[in-house]
Amino acid sequence: MATPTPLLMIPGPVELSPGVLAAASAPPPGHTSPRLIEAFGRSIERMREVWRCGPSGQPFILAGSGTLAMEVAAANLVEPGDRALVVVTGYFSERMTAILRRYGAEVTEVTAPVGEVPATSEIREILQRRGPFKALFATHVDTSTGVRVNPEPLCRLAREAGVLSVFDGVCATAGERFDMAAWGADLYFTGSQKAIGLPPGLALMVAGERALTAREARKAAPPPLYLDWQSWLPIHHAYEERKPSYFATPATSLVMALETGLGEILENGIEARLETQARAAAALRATWKTLGLRFVPKTEEVTGNTLSVLLFPEGVDASLLPRIAARGVTVAGGLHPAVKATSFRLGHMGYTVTRPDYLRRAVEAMAGALQESGARVDPEAAVAALESGLAVPA
Ligand SMILES: *Cc1c(COP(=O)(O)O)cnc(C)c1O
């Protein structure tokens, strides 16, 4: 008998819906074909709904991974010598710092112990006393720690200080609440393989008016051609008007998948998807507690809904992972250096949160693997915790 394909429960790439898989695996359309133009235009419109950016937000759909979106943010918004403030909550915030420094930014980092978020009061203080800053950068959910920041107060502080606010949503967009227009965020980006639920390969971002203006007002040399969003604006405008255009070949198969994937996310409105996501996350948190597992994020308030970053229990080590894999579920090891050997990660975002059977398989694999590792756990109680959590509104 053929081994069944393991269930992919890492923090991206994620399991695909049948609709997304079909759209991505059809023969790739040409970049000026009517079908592609329609998919591109509709994806732009649907991104505005998922990002809640209002009509003035400008979506960009670029071929590349989430890190490309980070590069584009830095390349367009930062001129050599500009000061940037980075709120550090894990590995990916530190990557943002590294990228910003390559573009000549003078970066100030505000940090907190692993599993925590720097205090808003401290961020306010730094913005007021140590500015002027050009931009504030934060990671909505850092995939190395599972820590979630609350973007809303950060957006407000940034506005008050006349600073741009930029959020890495690579492990959050479409899985965590983000009200771009209401909060006044200036740039929010993601990669296709996380909570958007596509294969890897698209960098997706929405720039607000202030961000677009900052790029136009740039005095330093323009960014590299491919990274310069001015290169991409005319084709995005054209596609939105359902006209053919060319700057560089879009990832046409992925754009077909994007149209479908965003459509599925918006099927009952973004609010409904966020509720499904939050309920799945809360049910899993309750389940992990039943199994005696503890979390890297220190409080529930700073725990992201899109993944679980868990500590190995007493007497259990990384040999747990192959034991979970042997039960048909792939999870990920630790990433942040401080908890690399002591933690592991399980992604639950995108299409997966709409599939209670997937979540149940993950819980059964986890419970079985823990038992095999010598932990005293009750697999039936774990499954019961999951099911009662999924049954009630979050
Ligand atoms: C995955 C991830 C990235 C990097 O995305 P790639 O697609 O791997 O380049 C950046 N930030 C966060 C928060 C992520 O989870």
mmCIF file of C-alpha atoms and ligand atoms in Angstrom:
data_model
loop_
_atom_site.group_PDB
_atom_site.id
_atom_site.type_symbol
_atom_site.label_atom_id
_atom_site.label_comp_id
_atom_site.label_asym_id
_atom_site.label_seq_id
_atom_site.Cartn_x
_atom_site.Cartn_y
_atom_site.Cartn_z
ATOM 1 C CA MET A 1 0.000 0.000 0.000
ATOM 2 C CA ALA A 2 1.311 3.441 -0.867
ATOM 3 C CA THR A 3 2.204 5.617 2.115
ATOM 4 C CA PRO A 4 -0.391 8.384 2.401
ATOM 5 C CA THR A 5 0.984 11.869 1.860
ATOM 6 C CA PRO A 6 1.839 13.335 5.264
ATOM 7 C CA LEU A 7 -0.279 16.213 6.501
ATOM 8 C CA LEU A 8 1.803 19.373 6.246
ATOM 9 C CA MET A 9 1.421 21.193 9.563
ATOM 10 C CA ILE A 10 4.520 23.392 9.503
ATOM 11 C CA PRO A 11 4.292 27.210 9.631
ATOM 12 C CA GLY A 12 4.255 27.433 5.856
ATOM 13 C CA PRO A 13 4.002 26.014 3.265
ATOM 14 C CA VAL A 14 0.578 24.721 4.239
ATOM 15 C CA GLU A 15 -2.019 22.282 2.941
ATOM 16 C CA LEU A 16 -3.862 23.563 -0.129
ATOM 17 C CA SER A 17 -7.605 23.502 -0.702
ATOM 18 C CA PRO A 18 -8.755 21.416 -3.691
ATOM 19 C CA GLY A 19 -9.779 24.632 -5.476
ATOM 20 C CA VAL A 20 -6.388 26.285 -5.009
ATOM 21 C CA LEU A 21 -4.579 23.117 -6.045
ATOM 22 C CA ALA A 22 -6.650 22.867 -9.224
ATOM 23 C CA ALA A 23 -6.095 26.543 -10.087
ATOM 24 C CA ALA A 24 -2.336 26.292 -9.489
ATOM 25 C CA SER A 25 -1.895 23.108 -11.484
ATOM 26 C CA ALA A 26 -3.789 24.087 -14.647
ATOM 27 C CA PRO A 27 -1.583 24.917 -17.658
ATOM 28 C CA PRO A 28 -0.096 28.381 -16.971
ATOM 29 C CA PRO A 29 -1.915 31.147 -18.833
ATOM 30 C CA GLY A 30 0.013 33.809 -20.719
ATOM 31 C CA HIS A 31 0.509 37.078 -18.888
ATOM 32 C CA THR A 32 -1.667 38.998 -21.366
ATOM 33 C CA SER A 33 -4.431 36.395 -21.711
ATOM 34 C CA PRO A 34 -7.921 37.606 -20.761
ATOM 35 C CA ARG A 35 -8.201 34.894 -18.109
ATOM 36 C CA LEU A 36 -4.995 35.986 -16.381
ATOM 37 C CA ILE A 37 -5.888 39.667 -16.619
ATOM 38 C CA GLU A 38 -9.214 38.946 -14.950
ATOM 39 C CA ALA A 39 -7.570 36.851 -12.203
ATOM 40 C CA PHE A 40 -4.959 39.529 -11.554
ATOM 41 C CA GLY A 41 -7.531 42.322 -11.446
ATOM 42 C CA ARG A 42 -9.839 40.363 -9.164
ATOM 43 C CA SER A 43 -6.954 39.421 -6.873
ATOM 44 C CA ILE A 44 -6.098 43.105 -6.456
ATOM 45 C CA GLU A 45 -9.715 43.822 -5.508
ATOM 46 C CA ARG A 46 -9.892 40.868 -3.136
ATOM 47 C CA MET A 47 -6.631 41.830 -1.449
ATOM 48 C CA ARG A 48 -8.213 45.165 -0.523
ATOM 49 C CA GLU A 49 -10.939 43.239 1.331
ATOM 50 C CA VAL A 50 -8.570 40.889 3.132
ATOM 51 C CA TRP A 51 -6.205 43.736 4.083
ATOM 52 C CA ARG A 52 -9.173 46.035 4.859
ATOM 53 C CA CYS A 53 -7.185 48.847 3.350
ATOM 54 C CA GLY A 54 -10.003 50.831 1.756
ATOM 55 C CA PRO A 55 -9.987 52.049 -1.850
ATOM 56 C CA SER A 56 -6.767 54.063 -1.500
ATOM 57 C CA GLY A 57 -4.619 51.053 -0.555
ATOM 58 C CA GLN A 58 -2.422 49.841 -3.412
ATOM 59 C CA PRO A 59 -1.955 46.070 -3.581
ATOM 60 C CA PHE A 60 1.162 44.570 -5.164
ATOM 61 C CA ILE A 61 1.476 40.967 -6.355
ATOM 62 C CA LEU A 62 5.121 40.067 -6.990
ATOM 63 C CA ALA A 63 6.872 36.798 -7.745
ATOM 64 C CA GLY A 64 9.099 35.976 -4.802
ATOM 65 C CA SER A 65 8.924 34.719 -1.228
ATOM 66 C CA GLY A 66 7.926 36.657 1.884
ATOM 67 C CA THR A 67 11.487 37.893 2.210
ATOM 68 C CA LEU A 68 11.109 39.673 -1.132
ATOM 69 C CA ALA A 69 8.269 41.675 0.411
ATOM 70 C CA MET A 70 10.600 42.632 3.273
ATOM 71 C CA GLU A 71 13.207 43.739 0.721
ATOM 72 C CA VAL A 72 10.654 45.761 -1.231
ATOM 73 C CA ALA A 73 9.501 47.498 1.957
ATOM 74 C CA ALA A 74 13.036 48.498 2.858
ATOM 75 C CA ALA A 75 14.093 49.361 -0.695
ATOM 76 C CA ASN A 76 11.176 51.725 -1.279
ATOM 77 C CA LEU A 77 10.799 53.376 2.105
ATOM 78 C CA VAL A 78 14.333 53.708 3.391
ATOM 79 C CA GLU A 79 17.034 56.044 2.134
ATOM 80 C CA PRO A 80 20.628 55.751 3.343
ATOM 81 C CA GLY A 81 20.920 57.437 6.728
ATOM 82 C CA ASP A 82 17.202 57.173 7.558
ATOM 83 C CA ARG A 83 16.452 56.046 11.093
ATOM 84 C CA ALA A 84 14.250 52.984 11.546
ATOM 85 C CA LEU A 85 12.756 51.529 14.715
ATOM 86 C CA VAL A 86 12.316 47.742 14.766
ATOM 87 C CA VAL A 87 10.122 46.072 17.397
ATOM 88 C CA VAL A 88 11.887 42.751 17.910
ATOM 89 C CA THR A 89 9.779 39.707 18.787
ATOM 90 C CA GLY A 90 11.858 37.012 17.115
ATOM 91 C CA TYR A 91 13.988 35.778 14.240
ATOM 92 C CA PHE A 92 12.008 37.538 11.506
ATOM 93 C CA SER A 93 12.149 40.950 13.200
ATOM 94 C CA GLU A 94 15.905 40.474 13.305
ATOM 95 C CA ARG A 95 15.896 39.640 9.607
ATOM 96 C CA MET A 96 14.055 42.939 9.030
ATOM 97 C CA THR A 97 16.824 44.749 10.881
ATOM 98 C CA ALA A 98 19.470 43.036 8.751
ATOM 99 C CA ILE A 99 17.652 43.975 5.535
ATOM 100 C CA LEU A 100 17.151 47.601 6.625
ATOM 101 C CA ARG A 101 20.844 47.940 7.435
ATOM 102 C CA ARG A 102 21.747 46.757 3.920
ATOM 103 C CA TYR A 103 19.736 49.691 2.566
ATOM 104 C CA GLY A 104 21.697 52.064 4.765
ATOM 105 C CA ALA A 105 19.169 52.554 7.559
ATOM 106 C CA GLU A 106 20.305 53.365 11.078
ATOM 107 C CA VAL A 107 18.290 50.838 13.032
ATOM 108 C CA THR A 108 17.239 51.095 16.661
ATOM 109 C CA GLU A 109 15.877 47.832 18.035
ATOM 110 C CA VAL A 110 13.469 47.622 20.934
ATOM 111 C CA THR A 111 13.592 44.159 22.424
ATOM 112 C CA ALA A 112 11.903 41.997 25.048
ATOM 113 C CA PRO A 113 12.706 38.571 26.522
ATOM 114 C CA VAL A 114 11.844 35.687 24.154
ATOM 115 C CA GLY A 115 8.093 35.062 24.313
ATOM 116 C CA GLU A 116 7.225 38.651 25.190
ATOM 117 C CA VAL A 117 6.444 41.906 23.371
ATOM 118 C CA PRO A 118 8.223 45.174 24.209
ATOM 119 C CA ALA A 119 5.975 47.486 26.259
ATOM 120 C CA THR A 120 4.032 50.077 24.270
ATOM 121 C CA SER A 121 5.181 52.727 26.760
ATOM 122 C CA GLU A 122 8.811 51.924 25.942
ATOM 123 C CA ILE A 123 8.135 52.189 22.211
ATOM 124 C CA ARG A 124 6.379 55.535 22.740
ATOM 125 C CA GLU A 125 9.308 56.783 24.784
ATOM 126 C CA ILE A 126 11.840 55.801 22.097
ATOM 127 C CA LEU A 127 9.734 57.382 19.338
ATOM 128 C CA GLN A 128 9.491 60.625 21.303
ATOM 129 C CA ARG A 129 12.999 60.860 22.721
ATOM 130 C CA ARG A 130 15.257 59.215 20.181
ATOM 131 C CA GLY A 131 13.722 60.249 16.866
ATOM 132 C CA PRO A 132 13.129 61.456 14.307
ATOM 133 C CA PHE A 133 12.503 58.060 12.754
ATOM 134 C CA LYS A 134 11.403 57.445 9.185
ATOM 135 C CA ALA A 135 9.574 54.197 9.880
ATOM 136 C CA LEU A 136 8.583 51.717 12.553
ATOM 137 C CA PHE A 137 8.723 48.003 11.680
ATOM 138 C CA ALA A 138 7.041 45.163 13.586
ATOM 139 C CA THR A 139 6.324 41.491 12.942
ATOM 140 C CA HIS A 140 2.605 40.794 13.350
ATOM 141 C CA VAL A 141 3.217 37.155 14.323
ATOM 142 C CA ASP A 142 6.832 36.050 14.578
ATOM 143 C CA THR A 143 7.036 32.472 13.378
ATOM 144 C CA SER A 144 10.116 31.688 15.473
ATOM 145 C CA THR A 145 8.471 32.493 18.806
ATOM 146 C CA GLY A 146 4.740 32.405 18.041
ATOM 147 C CA VAL A 147 4.512 35.891 19.545
ATOM 148 C CA ARG A 148 1.883 38.297 18.231
ATOM 149 C CA VAL A 149 2.078 42.060 18.561
ATOM 150 C CA ASN A 150 -1.015 44.250 18.648
ATOM 151 C CA PRO A 151 -0.521 46.516 15.614
ATOM 152 C CA GLU A 152 -3.235 49.025 16.508
ATOM 153 C CA PRO A 153 -1.444 51.009 19.247
ATOM 154 C CA LEU A 154 1.786 50.877 17.247
ATOM 155 C CA CYS A 155 0.016 52.425 14.246
ATOM 156 C CA ARG A 156 -1.354 55.166 16.492
ATOM 157 C CA LEU A 157 2.038 55.926 18.043
ATOM 158 C CA ALA A 158 3.641 56.012 14.612
ATOM 159 C CA ARG A 159 1.005 58.449 13.288
ATOM 160 C CA GLU A 160 1.454 60.711 16.316
ATOM 161 C CA ALA A 161 5.199 60.773 15.734
ATOM 162 C CA GLY A 162 4.893 61.287 11.952
ATOM 163 C CA VAL A 163 6.534 57.919 11.364
ATOM 164 C CA LEU A 164 5.518 55.275 8.796
ATOM 165 C CA SER A 165 4.290 51.963 10.253
ATOM 166 C CA VAL A 166 5.197 48.740 8.444
ATOM 167 C CA PHE A 167 4.064 45.258 9.464
ATOM 168 C CA ASP A 168 5.431 41.888 8.452
ATOM 169 C CA GLY A 169 2.251 39.834 8.173
ATOM 170 C CA VAL A 170 3.929 36.812 6.593
ATOM 171 C CA CYS A 171 2.571 34.489 9.280
ATOM 172 C CA ALA A 172 -0.554 36.537 9.981
ATOM 173 C CA THR A 173 -2.326 38.092 6.984
ATOM 174 C CA ALA A 174 -5.764 36.461 6.582
ATOM 175 C CA GLY A 175 -5.226 34.666 9.890
ATOM 176 C CA GLU A 176 -5.107 37.597 12.314
ATOM 177 C CA ARG A 177 -7.185 40.756 12.484
ATOM 178 C CA PHE A 178 -5.629 43.635 10.590
ATOM 179 C CA ASP A 179 -7.663 46.774 9.858
ATOM 180 C CA MET A 180 -5.237 48.657 7.668
ATOM 181 C CA ALA A 181 -7.433 51.684 6.955
ATOM 182 C CA ALA A 182 -9.011 51.975 10.405
ATOM 183 C CA TRP A 183 -5.674 51.696 12.177
ATOM 184 C CA GLY A 184 -3.772 53.840 9.699
ATOM 185 C CA ALA A 185 -1.040 51.292 8.938
ATOM 186 C CA ASP A 186 1.168 52.239 5.988
ATOM 187 C CA LEU A 187 2.418 48.907 4.644
ATOM 188 C CA TYR A 188 1.358 45.325 5.359
ATOM 189 C CA PHE A 189 2.836 42.365 3.522
ATOM 190 C CA THR A 190 2.790 38.583 3.415
ATOM 191 C CA GLY A 191 3.973 35.537 1.471
ATOM 192 C CA SER A 192 1.542 33.279 -0.355
ATOM 193 C CA GLN A 193 2.411 30.044 1.480
ATOM 194 C CA LYS A 194 1.268 31.044 4.963
ATOM 195 C CA ALA A 195 -2.259 32.012 6.046
ATOM 196 C CA ILE A 196 -3.259 32.923 2.479
ATOM 197 C CA GLY A 197 -3.034 29.192 1.760
ATOM 198 C CA LEU A 198 -1.239 29.105 -1.612
ATOM 199 C CA PRO A 199 1.943 27.370 -2.728
ATOM 200 C CA PRO A 200 5.094 29.422 -2.022
ATOM 201 C CA GLY A 201 6.114 32.010 -4.606
ATOM 202 C CA LEU A 202 4.162 35.243 -4.233
ATOM 203 C CA ALA A 203 5.045 38.299 -2.184
ATOM 204 C CA LEU A 204 1.818 40.169 -1.482
ATOM 205 C CA MET A 205 1.678 43.668 -0.047
ATOM 206 C CA VAL A 206 -0.564 46.676 0.268
ATOM 207 C CA ALA A 207 0.898 50.178 0.474
ATOM 208 C CA GLY A 208 -1.155 53.026 1.881
ATOM 209 C CA GLU A 209 -1.114 56.580 0.610
ATOM 210 C CA ARG A 210 1.603 57.796 2.975
ATOM 211 C CA ALA A 211 3.897 54.949 1.932
ATOM 212 C CA LEU A 212 3.310 55.681 -1.767
ATOM 213 C CA THR A 213 4.023 59.354 -1.150
ATOM 214 C CA ALA A 214 7.212 58.546 0.756
ATOM 215 C CA ARG A 215 8.500 56.586 -2.246
ATOM 216 C CA GLU A 216 7.615 59.444 -4.606
ATOM 217 C CA ALA A 217 9.417 61.925 -2.368
ATOM 218 C CA ARG A 218 12.579 59.819 -2.312
ATOM 219 C CA LYS A 219 15.754 61.867 -2.884
ATOM 220 C CA ALA A 220 18.303 59.051 -2.949
ATOM 221 C CA ALA A 221 18.900 56.906 -6.046
ATOM 222 C CA PRO A 222 15.877 54.769 -6.946
ATOM 223 C CA PRO A 223 15.705 51.182 -5.616
ATOM 224 C CA PRO A 224 16.822 48.240 -7.805
ATOM 225 C CA LEU A 225 14.462 48.007 -10.771
ATOM 226 C CA TYR A 226 12.668 44.777 -9.772
ATOM 227 C CA LEU A 227 12.266 45.937 -6.152
ATOM 228 C CA ASP A 228 11.042 49.404 -7.053
ATOM 229 C CA TRP A 229 7.279 49.434 -6.700
ATOM 230 C CA GLN A 230 7.141 52.308 -9.183
ATOM 231 C CA SER A 231 8.153 49.701 -11.797
ATOM 232 C CA TRP A 232 5.100 47.660 -10.843
ATOM 233 C CA LEU A 233 2.484 50.381 -10.383
ATOM 234 C CA PRO A 234 1.586 50.805 -14.085
ATOM 235 C CA ILE A 235 0.987 47.078 -14.597
ATOM 236 C CA HIS A 236 -1.109 46.814 -11.430
ATOM 237 C CA HIS A 237 -3.178 49.787 -12.587
ATOM 238 C CA ALA A 238 -3.558 48.220 -16.025
ATOM 239 C CA TYR A 239 -4.585 44.803 -14.693
ATOM 240 C CA GLU A 240 -7.083 46.418 -12.367
ATOM 241 C CA GLU A 241 -8.594 48.158 -15.397
ATOM 242 C CA ARG A 242 -8.567 44.739 -17.091
ATOM 243 C CA LYS A 243 -5.966 45.763 -19.659
ATOM 244 C CA PRO A 244 -2.888 43.779 -20.712
ATOM 245 C CA SER A 245 0.471 45.110 -19.631
ATOM 246 C CA TYR A 246 4.059 44.007 -19.136
ATOM 247 C CA PHE A 247 6.946 44.886 -16.903
ATOM 248 C CA ALA A 248 8.276 41.465 -15.854
ATOM 249 C CA THR A 249 6.453 38.152 -16.230
ATOM 250 C CA PRO A 250 4.120 37.510 -13.306
ATOM 251 C CA ALA A 251 3.888 34.021 -11.778
ATOM 252 C CA THR A 252 0.746 33.350 -13.788
ATOM 253 C CA SER A 253 -0.127 29.958 -12.243
ATOM 254 C CA LEU A 254 0.133 31.427 -8.776
ATOM 255 C CA VAL A 255 -2.013 34.414 -9.742
ATOM 256 C CA MET A 256 -4.696 31.956 -10.872
ATOM 257 C CA ALA A 257 -4.409 30.257 -7.483
ATOM 258 C CA LEU A 258 -4.492 33.623 -5.711
ATOM 259 C CA GLU A 259 -7.793 34.607 -7.259
ATOM 260 C CA THR A 260 -9.287 31.307 -6.052
ATOM 261 C CA GLY A 261 -7.606 31.341 -2.643
ATOM 262 C CA LEU A 262 -8.682 34.885 -1.799
ATOM 263 C CA GLY A 263 -12.177 34.036 -3.027
ATOM 264 C CA GLU A 264 -12.327 31.106 -0.609
ATOM 265 C CA ILE A 265 -11.055 33.239 2.282
ATOM 266 C CA LEU A 266 -13.741 35.826 1.520
ATOM 267 C CA GLU A 267 -16.489 33.290 0.886
ATOM 268 C CA ASN A 268 -18.373 34.307 4.033
ATOM 269 C CA GLY A 269 -16.407 37.505 4.568
ATOM 270 C CA ILE A 270 -12.986 37.985 6.167
ATOM 271 C CA GLU A 271 -14.591 38.204 9.612
ATOM 272 C CA ALA A 272 -15.908 34.629 9.319
ATOM 273 C CA ARG A 273 -12.466 33.328 8.314
ATOM 274 C CA LEU A 274 -10.826 35.117 11.239
ATOM 275 C CA GLU A 275 -13.399 33.548 13.581
ATOM 276 C CA THR A 276 -12.736 30.064 12.190
ATOM 277 C CA GLN A 277 -9.009 30.685 12.605
ATOM 278 C CA ALA A 278 -9.368 31.981 16.175
ATOM 279 C CA ARG A 279 -11.611 29.084 17.194
ATOM 280 C CA ALA A 280 -9.201 26.490 15.783
ATOM 281 C CA ALA A 281 -6.293 28.174 17.583
ATOM 282 C CA ALA A 282 -8.139 28.350 20.915
ATOM 283 C CA ALA A 283 -9.214 24.705 20.610
ATOM 284 C CA LEU A 284 -5.634 23.646 19.898
ATOM 285 C CA ARG A 285 -4.287 25.685 22.821
ATOM 286 C CA ALA A 286 -6.737 23.934 25.150
ATOM 287 C CA THR A 287 -5.712 20.595 23.641
ATOM 288 C CA TRP A 288 -1.987 21.217 24.100
ATOM 289 C CA LYS A 289 -2.647 22.112 27.741
ATOM 290 C CA THR A 290 -4.517 18.814 28.179
ATOM 291 C CA LEU A 291 -1.380 17.091 26.881
ATOM 292 C CA GLY A 292 0.785 18.960 29.406
ATOM 293 C CA LEU A 293 2.489 21.099 26.757
ATOM 294 C CA ARG A 294 3.645 24.653 27.473
ATOM 295 C CA PHE A 295 4.043 27.585 25.092
ATOM 296 C CA VAL A 296 6.950 29.851 24.166
ATOM 297 C CA PRO A 297 4.703 32.984 24.148
ATOM 298 C CA LYS A 298 4.349 34.029 27.788
ATOM 299 C CA THR A 299 0.673 35.015 27.810
ATOM 300 C CA GLU A 300 -2.386 34.219 25.751
ATOM 301 C CA GLU A 301 -2.621 37.881 24.738
ATOM 302 C CA VAL A 302 0.703 37.705 22.887
ATOM 303 C CA THR A 303 0.084 34.245 21.384
ATOM 304 C CA GLY A 304 -0.529 34.190 17.641
ATOM 305 C CA ASN A 305 -3.434 32.169 16.258
ATOM 306 C CA THR A 306 -1.656 30.872 13.177
ATOM 307 C CA LEU A 307 0.843 28.514 14.805
ATOM 308 C CA SER A 308 1.760 26.850 18.079
ATOM 309 C CA VAL A 309 5.322 27.230 19.330
ATOM 310 C CA LEU A 310 5.569 24.597 22.045
ATOM 311 C CA LEU A 311 8.235 23.538 24.540
ATOM 312 C CA PHE A 312 9.244 19.892 24.734
ATOM 313 C CA PRO A 313 7.913 18.515 28.022
ATOM 314 C CA GLU A 314 10.250 17.143 30.730
ATOM 315 C CA GLY A 315 12.114 14.089 29.502
ATOM 316 C CA VAL A 316 11.099 14.582 25.855
ATOM 317 C CA ASP A 317 13.462 15.871 23.168
ATOM 318 C CA ALA A 318 13.537 16.485 19.421
ATOM 319 C CA SER A 319 13.089 12.737 18.774
ATOM 320 C CA LEU A 320 9.412 13.608 19.227
ATOM 321 C CA LEU A 321 9.357 15.068 15.699
ATOM 322 C CA PRO A 322 10.146 11.885 13.761
ATOM 323 C CA ARG A 323 7.614 10.131 15.997
ATOM 324 C CA ILE A 324 4.961 12.646 14.938
ATOM 325 C CA ALA A 325 6.097 12.225 11.320
ATOM 326 C CA ALA A 326 5.758 8.444 11.616
ATOM 327 C CA ARG A 327 2.085 9.128 12.375
ATOM 328 C CA GLY A 328 1.634 10.991 9.102
ATOM 329 C CA VAL A 329 1.952 14.597 10.252
ATOM 330 C CA THR A 330 4.858 16.928 9.488
ATOM 331 C CA VAL A 331 5.671 19.596 12.075
ATOM 332 C CA ALA A 332 8.707 21.902 12.318
ATOM 333 C CA GLY A 333 11.610 22.163 14.731
ATOM 334 C CA GLY A 334 12.637 25.211 16.739
ATOM 335 C CA LEU A 335 13.915 28.247 14.867
ATOM 336 C CA HIS A 336 14.740 31.022 17.313
ATOM 337 C CA PRO A 337 18.284 30.452 18.643
ATOM 338 C CA ALA A 338 17.159 30.844 22.285
ATOM 339 C CA VAL A 339 14.592 28.035 21.994
ATOM 340 C CA LYS A 340 15.899 26.112 18.980
ATOM 341 C CA ALA A 341 16.684 22.952 20.956
ATOM 342 C CA THR A 342 13.803 23.209 23.418
ATOM 343 C CA SER A 343 10.841 24.089 21.200
ATOM 344 C CA PHE A 344 8.991 22.873 18.130
ATOM 345 C CA ARG A 345 6.373 24.437 15.894
ATOM 346 C CA LEU A 346 3.082 23.424 14.432
ATOM 347 C CA GLY A 347 1.379 25.600 11.831
ATOM 348 C CA HIS A 348 -2.411 25.903 11.726
ATOM 349 C CA MET A 349 -3.439 28.475 9.189
ATOM 350 C CA GLY A 350 -5.101 28.818 5.806
ATOM 351 C CA TYR A 351 -7.307 26.013 4.512
ATOM 352 C CA THR A 352 -6.215 23.757 7.402
ATOM 353 C CA VAL A 353 -8.320 25.675 9.946
ATOM 354 C CA THR A 354 -11.438 24.852 7.931
ATOM 355 C CA ARG A 355 -10.696 21.108 8.285
ATOM 356 C CA PRO A 356 -11.464 19.715 11.768
ATOM 357 C CA ASP A 357 -10.303 16.299 10.482
ATOM 358 C CA TYR A 358 -6.812 17.704 9.801
ATOM 359 C CA LEU A 359 -6.663 19.236 13.271
ATOM 360 C CA ARG A 360 -7.777 15.948 14.782
ATOM 361 C CA ARG A 361 -5.088 14.013 12.881
ATOM 362 C CA ALA A 362 -2.484 16.451 14.194
ATOM 363 C CA VAL A 363 -3.715 16.057 17.774
ATOM 364 C CA GLU A 364 -3.778 12.259 17.522
ATOM 365 C CA ALA A 365 -0.263 12.195 16.073
ATOM 366 C CA MET A 366 0.986 14.520 18.811
ATOM 367 C CA ALA A 367 -0.636 12.505 21.612
ATOM 368 C CA GLY A 368 0.631 9.209 20.222
ATOM 369 C CA ALA A 369 4.153 10.517 19.758
ATOM 370 C CA LEU A 370 4.202 11.966 23.281
ATOM 371 C CA GLN A 371 3.090 8.614 24.667
ATOM 372 C CA GLU A 372 5.811 6.806 22.732
ATOM 373 C CA SER A 373 8.313 9.326 24.134
ATOM 374 C CA GLY A 374 7.340 8.330 27.664
ATOM 375 C CA ALA A 375 5.053 11.258 28.538
ATOM 376 C CA ARG A 376 1.960 10.348 30.511
ATOM 377 C CA VAL A 377 -0.852 11.712 28.388
ATOM 378 C CA ASP A 378 -4.472 10.877 27.698
ATOM 379 C CA PRO A 379 -5.035 10.906 23.912
ATOM 380 C CA GLU A 380 -8.796 10.603 24.285
ATOM 381 C CA ALA A 381 -8.977 13.603 26.585
ATOM 382 C CA ALA A 382 -6.897 15.554 24.036
ATOM 383 C CA VAL A 383 -9.270 14.747 21.185
ATOM 384 C CA ALA A 384 -12.241 15.587 23.414
ATOM 385 C CA ALA A 385 -10.651 18.957 24.271
ATOM 386 C CA LEU A 386 -10.166 19.691 20.571
ATOM 387 C CA GLU A 387 -13.716 18.778 19.697
ATOM 388 C CA SER A 388 -15.333 20.755 22.461
ATOM 389 C CA GLY A 389 -13.107 23.732 21.551
ATOM 390 C CA LEU A 390 -14.149 23.561 17.903
ATOM 391 C CA ALA A 391 -17.807 23.280 18.841
ATOM 392 C CA VAL A 392 -18.081 26.570 20.731
ATOM 393 C CA PRO A 393 -17.520 30.059 19.367
ATOM 394 C CA ALA A 394 -14.068 31.433 20.249
HETATM 395 C C1 LIG B 1 7.983 32.878 6.714
HETATM 396 C C2 LIG B 1 8.213 34.274 7.224
HETATM 397 C C3 LIG B 1 9.038 35.189 6.575
HETATM 398 C C4 LIG B 1 9.860 34.825 5.400
HETATM 399 O O1 LIG B 1 9.097 34.397 4.335
HETATM 400 P P1 LIG B 1 9.777 33.508 3.168
HETATM 401 O O2 LIG B 1 8.614 33.222 2.296
HETATM 402 O O3 LIG B 1 10.322 32.294 3.843
HETATM 403 O O4 LIG B 1 10.820 34.325 2.550
HETATM 404 C C5 LIG B 1 9.121 36.468 7.065
HETATM 405 N N1 LIG B 1 8.437 36.836 8.155
HETATM 406 C C6 LIG B 1 7.648 35.986 8.826
HETATM 407 C C7 LIG B 1 6.919 36.462 10.031
HETATM 408 C C8 LIG B 1 7.515 34.680 8.379
HETATM 409 O O5 LIG B 1 6.726 33.827 9.048
#
